PDB file of C-alpha atoms in Angstrom:
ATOM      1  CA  UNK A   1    -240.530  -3.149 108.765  1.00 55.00           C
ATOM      2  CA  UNK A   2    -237.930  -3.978 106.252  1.00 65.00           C
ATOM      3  CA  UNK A   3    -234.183  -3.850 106.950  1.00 67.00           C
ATOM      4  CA  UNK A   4    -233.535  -0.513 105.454  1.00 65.00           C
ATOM      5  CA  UNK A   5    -236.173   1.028 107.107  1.00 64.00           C
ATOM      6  CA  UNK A   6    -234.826  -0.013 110.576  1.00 68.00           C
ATOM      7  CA  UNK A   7    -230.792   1.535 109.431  1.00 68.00           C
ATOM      8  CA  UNK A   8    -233.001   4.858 108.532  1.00 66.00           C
ATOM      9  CA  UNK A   9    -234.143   5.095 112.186  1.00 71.00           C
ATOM     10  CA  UNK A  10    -231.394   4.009 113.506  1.00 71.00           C
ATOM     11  CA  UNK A  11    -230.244   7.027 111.344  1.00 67.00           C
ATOM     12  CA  UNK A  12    -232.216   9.170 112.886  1.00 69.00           C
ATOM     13  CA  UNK A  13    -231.825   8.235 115.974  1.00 71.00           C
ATOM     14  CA  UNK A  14    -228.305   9.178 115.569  1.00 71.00           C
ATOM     15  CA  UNK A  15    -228.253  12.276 114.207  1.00 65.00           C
ATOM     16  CA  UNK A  16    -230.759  13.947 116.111  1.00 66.00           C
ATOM     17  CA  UNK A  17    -228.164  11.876 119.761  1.00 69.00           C
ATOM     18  CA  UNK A  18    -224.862  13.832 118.184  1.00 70.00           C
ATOM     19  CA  UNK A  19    -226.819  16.501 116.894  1.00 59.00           C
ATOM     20  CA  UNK A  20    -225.240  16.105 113.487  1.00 57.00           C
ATOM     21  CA  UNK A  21    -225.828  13.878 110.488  1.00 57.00           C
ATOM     22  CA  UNK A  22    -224.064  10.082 111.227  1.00 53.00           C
ATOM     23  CA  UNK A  23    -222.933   9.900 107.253  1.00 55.00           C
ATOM     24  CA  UNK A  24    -221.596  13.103 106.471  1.00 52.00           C
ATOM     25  CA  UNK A  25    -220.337  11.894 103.481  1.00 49.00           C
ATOM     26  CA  UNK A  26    -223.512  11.191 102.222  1.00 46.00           C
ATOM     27  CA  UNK A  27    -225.160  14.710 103.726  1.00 45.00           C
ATOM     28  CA  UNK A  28    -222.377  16.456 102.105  1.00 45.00           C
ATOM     29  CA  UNK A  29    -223.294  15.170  98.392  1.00 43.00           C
ATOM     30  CA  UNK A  30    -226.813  15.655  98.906  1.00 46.00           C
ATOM     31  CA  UNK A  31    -226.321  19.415  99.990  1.00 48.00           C
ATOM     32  CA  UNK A  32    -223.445  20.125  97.528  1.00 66.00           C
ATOM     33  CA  UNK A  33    -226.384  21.880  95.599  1.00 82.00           C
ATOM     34  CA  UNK A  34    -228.294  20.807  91.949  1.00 91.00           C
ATOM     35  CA  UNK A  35    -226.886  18.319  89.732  1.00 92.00           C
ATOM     36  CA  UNK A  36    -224.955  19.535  86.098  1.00 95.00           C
ATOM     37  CA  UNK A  37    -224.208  17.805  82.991  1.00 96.00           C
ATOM     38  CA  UNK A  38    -221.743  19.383  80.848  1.00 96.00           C
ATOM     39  CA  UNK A  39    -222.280  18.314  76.514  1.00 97.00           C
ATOM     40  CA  UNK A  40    -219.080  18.969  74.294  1.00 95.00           C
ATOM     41  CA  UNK A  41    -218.998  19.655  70.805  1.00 92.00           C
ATOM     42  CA  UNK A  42    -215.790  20.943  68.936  1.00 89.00           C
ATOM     43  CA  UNK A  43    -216.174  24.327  69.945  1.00 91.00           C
ATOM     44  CA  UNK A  44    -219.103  24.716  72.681  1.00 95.00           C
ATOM     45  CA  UNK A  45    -220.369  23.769  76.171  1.00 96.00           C
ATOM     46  CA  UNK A  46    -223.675  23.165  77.185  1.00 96.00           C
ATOM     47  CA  UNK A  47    -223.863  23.202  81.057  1.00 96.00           C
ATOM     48  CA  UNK A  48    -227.852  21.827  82.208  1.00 95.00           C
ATOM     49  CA  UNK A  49    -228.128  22.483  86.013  1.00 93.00           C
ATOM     50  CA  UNK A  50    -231.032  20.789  87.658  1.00 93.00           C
ATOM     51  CA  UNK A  51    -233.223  23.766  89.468  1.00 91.00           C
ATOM     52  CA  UNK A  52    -236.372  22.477  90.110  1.00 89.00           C
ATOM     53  CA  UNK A  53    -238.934  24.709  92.071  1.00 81.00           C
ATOM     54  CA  UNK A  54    -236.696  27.529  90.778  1.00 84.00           C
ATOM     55  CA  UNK A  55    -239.626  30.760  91.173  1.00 83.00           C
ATOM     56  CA  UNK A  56    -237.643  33.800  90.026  1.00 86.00           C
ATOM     57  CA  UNK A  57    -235.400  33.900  87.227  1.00 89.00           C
ATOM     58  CA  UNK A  58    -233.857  36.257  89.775  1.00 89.00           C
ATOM     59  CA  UNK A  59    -233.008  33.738  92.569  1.00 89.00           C
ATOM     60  CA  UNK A  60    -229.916  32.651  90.237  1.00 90.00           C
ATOM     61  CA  UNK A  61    -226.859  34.215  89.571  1.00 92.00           C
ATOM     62  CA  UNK A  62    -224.320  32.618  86.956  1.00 93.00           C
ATOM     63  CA  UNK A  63    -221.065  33.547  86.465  1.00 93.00           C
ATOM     64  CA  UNK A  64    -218.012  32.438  84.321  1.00 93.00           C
ATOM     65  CA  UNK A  65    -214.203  32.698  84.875  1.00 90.00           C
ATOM     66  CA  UNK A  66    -211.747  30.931  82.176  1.00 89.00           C
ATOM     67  CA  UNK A  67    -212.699  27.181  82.636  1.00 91.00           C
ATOM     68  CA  UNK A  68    -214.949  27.485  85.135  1.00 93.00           C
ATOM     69  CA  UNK A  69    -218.749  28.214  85.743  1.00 93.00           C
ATOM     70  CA  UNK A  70    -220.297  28.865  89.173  1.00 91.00           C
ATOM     71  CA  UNK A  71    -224.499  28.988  89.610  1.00 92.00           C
ATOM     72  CA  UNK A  72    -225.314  30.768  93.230  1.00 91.00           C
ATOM     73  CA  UNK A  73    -228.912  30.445  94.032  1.00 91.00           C
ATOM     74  CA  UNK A  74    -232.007  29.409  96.235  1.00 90.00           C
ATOM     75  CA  UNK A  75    -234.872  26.573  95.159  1.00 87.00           C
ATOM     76  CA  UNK A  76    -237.982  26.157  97.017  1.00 84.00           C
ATOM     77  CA  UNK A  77    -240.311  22.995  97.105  1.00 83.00           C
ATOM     78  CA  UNK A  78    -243.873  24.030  98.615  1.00 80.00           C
ATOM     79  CA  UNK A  79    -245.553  21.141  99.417  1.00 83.00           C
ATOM     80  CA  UNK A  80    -248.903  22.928 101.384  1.00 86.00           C
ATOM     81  CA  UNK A  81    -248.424  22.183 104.702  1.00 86.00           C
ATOM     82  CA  UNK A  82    -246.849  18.195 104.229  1.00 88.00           C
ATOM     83  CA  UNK A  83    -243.843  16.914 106.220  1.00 85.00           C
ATOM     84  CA  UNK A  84    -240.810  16.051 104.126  1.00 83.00           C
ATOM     85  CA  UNK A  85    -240.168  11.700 104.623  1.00 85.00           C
ATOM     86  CA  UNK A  86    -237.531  11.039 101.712  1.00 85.00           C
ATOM     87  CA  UNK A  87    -235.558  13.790 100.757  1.00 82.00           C
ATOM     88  CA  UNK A  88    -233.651  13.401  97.190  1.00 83.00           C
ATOM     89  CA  UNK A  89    -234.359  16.400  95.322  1.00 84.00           C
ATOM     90  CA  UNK A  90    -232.212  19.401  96.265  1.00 82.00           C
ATOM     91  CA  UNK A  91    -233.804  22.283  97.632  1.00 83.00           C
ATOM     92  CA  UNK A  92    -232.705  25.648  99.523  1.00 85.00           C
ATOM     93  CA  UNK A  93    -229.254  27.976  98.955  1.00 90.00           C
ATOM     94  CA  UNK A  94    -227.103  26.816  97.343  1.00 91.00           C
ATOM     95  CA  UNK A  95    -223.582  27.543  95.415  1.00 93.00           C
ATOM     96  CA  UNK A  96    -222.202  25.261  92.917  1.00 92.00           C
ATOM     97  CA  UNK A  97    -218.553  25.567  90.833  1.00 93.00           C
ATOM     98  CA  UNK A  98    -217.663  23.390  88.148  1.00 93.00           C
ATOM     99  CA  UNK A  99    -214.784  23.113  86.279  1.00 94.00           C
ATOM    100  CA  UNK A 100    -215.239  23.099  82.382  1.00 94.00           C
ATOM    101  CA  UNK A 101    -212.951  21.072  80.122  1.00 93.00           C
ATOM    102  CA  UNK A 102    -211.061  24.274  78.543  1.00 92.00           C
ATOM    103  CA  UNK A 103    -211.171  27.712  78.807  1.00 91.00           C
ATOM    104  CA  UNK A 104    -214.194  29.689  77.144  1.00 93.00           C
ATOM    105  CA  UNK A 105    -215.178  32.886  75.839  1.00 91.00           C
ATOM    106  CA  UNK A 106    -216.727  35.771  77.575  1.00 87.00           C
ATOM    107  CA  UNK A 107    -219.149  36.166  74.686  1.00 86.00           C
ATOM    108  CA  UNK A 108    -221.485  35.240  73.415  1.00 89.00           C
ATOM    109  CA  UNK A 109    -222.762  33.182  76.611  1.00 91.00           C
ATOM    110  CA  UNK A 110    -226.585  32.476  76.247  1.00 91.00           C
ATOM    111  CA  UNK A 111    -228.674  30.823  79.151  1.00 93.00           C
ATOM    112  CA  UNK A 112    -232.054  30.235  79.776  1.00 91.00           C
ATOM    113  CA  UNK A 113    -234.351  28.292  82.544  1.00 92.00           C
ATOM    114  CA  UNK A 114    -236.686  26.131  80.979  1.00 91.00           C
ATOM    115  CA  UNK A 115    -238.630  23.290  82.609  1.00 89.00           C
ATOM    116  CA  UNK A 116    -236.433  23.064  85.781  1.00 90.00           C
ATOM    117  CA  UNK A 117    -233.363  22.907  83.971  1.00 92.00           C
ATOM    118  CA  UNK A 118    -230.874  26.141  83.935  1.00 92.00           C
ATOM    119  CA  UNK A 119    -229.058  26.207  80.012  1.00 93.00           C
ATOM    120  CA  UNK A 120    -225.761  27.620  79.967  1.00 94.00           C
ATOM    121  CA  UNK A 121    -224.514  27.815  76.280  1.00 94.00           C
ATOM    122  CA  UNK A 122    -221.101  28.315  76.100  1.00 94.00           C
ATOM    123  CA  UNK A 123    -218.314  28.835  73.314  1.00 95.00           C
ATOM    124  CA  UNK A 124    -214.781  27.504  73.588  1.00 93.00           C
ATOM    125  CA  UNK A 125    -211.699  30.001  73.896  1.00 90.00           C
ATOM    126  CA  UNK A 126    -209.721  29.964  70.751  1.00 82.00           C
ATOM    127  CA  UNK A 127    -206.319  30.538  71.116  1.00 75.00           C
ATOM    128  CA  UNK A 128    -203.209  30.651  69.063  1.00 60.00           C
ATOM    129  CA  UNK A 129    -200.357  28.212  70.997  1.00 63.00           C
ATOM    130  CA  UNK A 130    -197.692  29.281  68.834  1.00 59.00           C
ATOM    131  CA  UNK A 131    -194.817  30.614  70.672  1.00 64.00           C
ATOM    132  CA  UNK A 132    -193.680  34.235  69.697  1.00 65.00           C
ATOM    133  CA  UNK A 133    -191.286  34.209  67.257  1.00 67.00           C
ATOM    134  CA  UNK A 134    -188.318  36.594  66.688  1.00 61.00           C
ATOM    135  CA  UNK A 135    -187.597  38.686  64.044  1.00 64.00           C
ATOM    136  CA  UNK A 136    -184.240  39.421  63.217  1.00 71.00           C
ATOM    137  CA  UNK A 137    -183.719  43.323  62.927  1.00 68.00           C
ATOM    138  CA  UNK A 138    -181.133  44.075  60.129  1.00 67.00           C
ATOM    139  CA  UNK A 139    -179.374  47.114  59.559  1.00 61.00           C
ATOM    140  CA  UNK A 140    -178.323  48.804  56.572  1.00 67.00           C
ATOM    141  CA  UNK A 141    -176.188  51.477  57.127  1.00 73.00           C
ATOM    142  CA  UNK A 142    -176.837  54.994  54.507  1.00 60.00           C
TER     143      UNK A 142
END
């Protein structure tokens, strides 16, 4: 038995003495729900969340707010009756917000699952930073 082996039963041994996991740390990143990568262009965002085992198009809500995006859902692995040894890929309930580099536009916003990735096409707010200017009001009498 190699080294790492031994720490992950020692591991175990641990978690299941405190009744809690040893590393939170480390729980707390694997449960923080699917991975995202977020592409730039000059004007768009495309947000890829990681959802394998994904069933129902239905088990995932998105929503977006200014410059951020949040993805509420639930992923299920079925694995026919095998016990689960090495656990990397996220699975179960989860609720994930990420902030987005600058503010976007309510529409158009276009997403589709594909694959086990969740597309989230999104279109930068444009806004005008120009202070308000002004105007003088003149009057000219009769």
């Amino acid at each position: 038995m190699d080294s790492w082996s031994k720490m992950m039963d020692w591991k175990q041994m641990a978690d299941k003495y405190i009744n809690q996991n040893f590393f939170p740390n480390q729980q707390e990143n694997e449960k923080s729900g699917p991975k995202v990568n977020i592409y730039e262009s000059e004007n768009e965002l495309l947000c890829l969340v990681s959802l394998p085992g994904l069933k129902n198009i239905d088990d995932v809500e998105v929503y977006v707010y200014k410059s951020s995006i949040k993805v509420i859902g639930n992923t299920t692995i079925h694995t026919h009756g095998m016990s689960l040894k090495q656990n990397e890929i996220f699975q179960g309930r989860f609720e994930r917000e990420v902030t987005l580099p600058y503010s976007v536009r309510e529409d158009p916003i276009e997403a589709y699952y594909q694959k086990g990735i969740l597309y989230i096409r999104l279109y930068r707010l444009l806004t005008d930073d120009r202070s308000k200017k002004k105007v003088e009001v003149k009057y000219y009498p009769d």
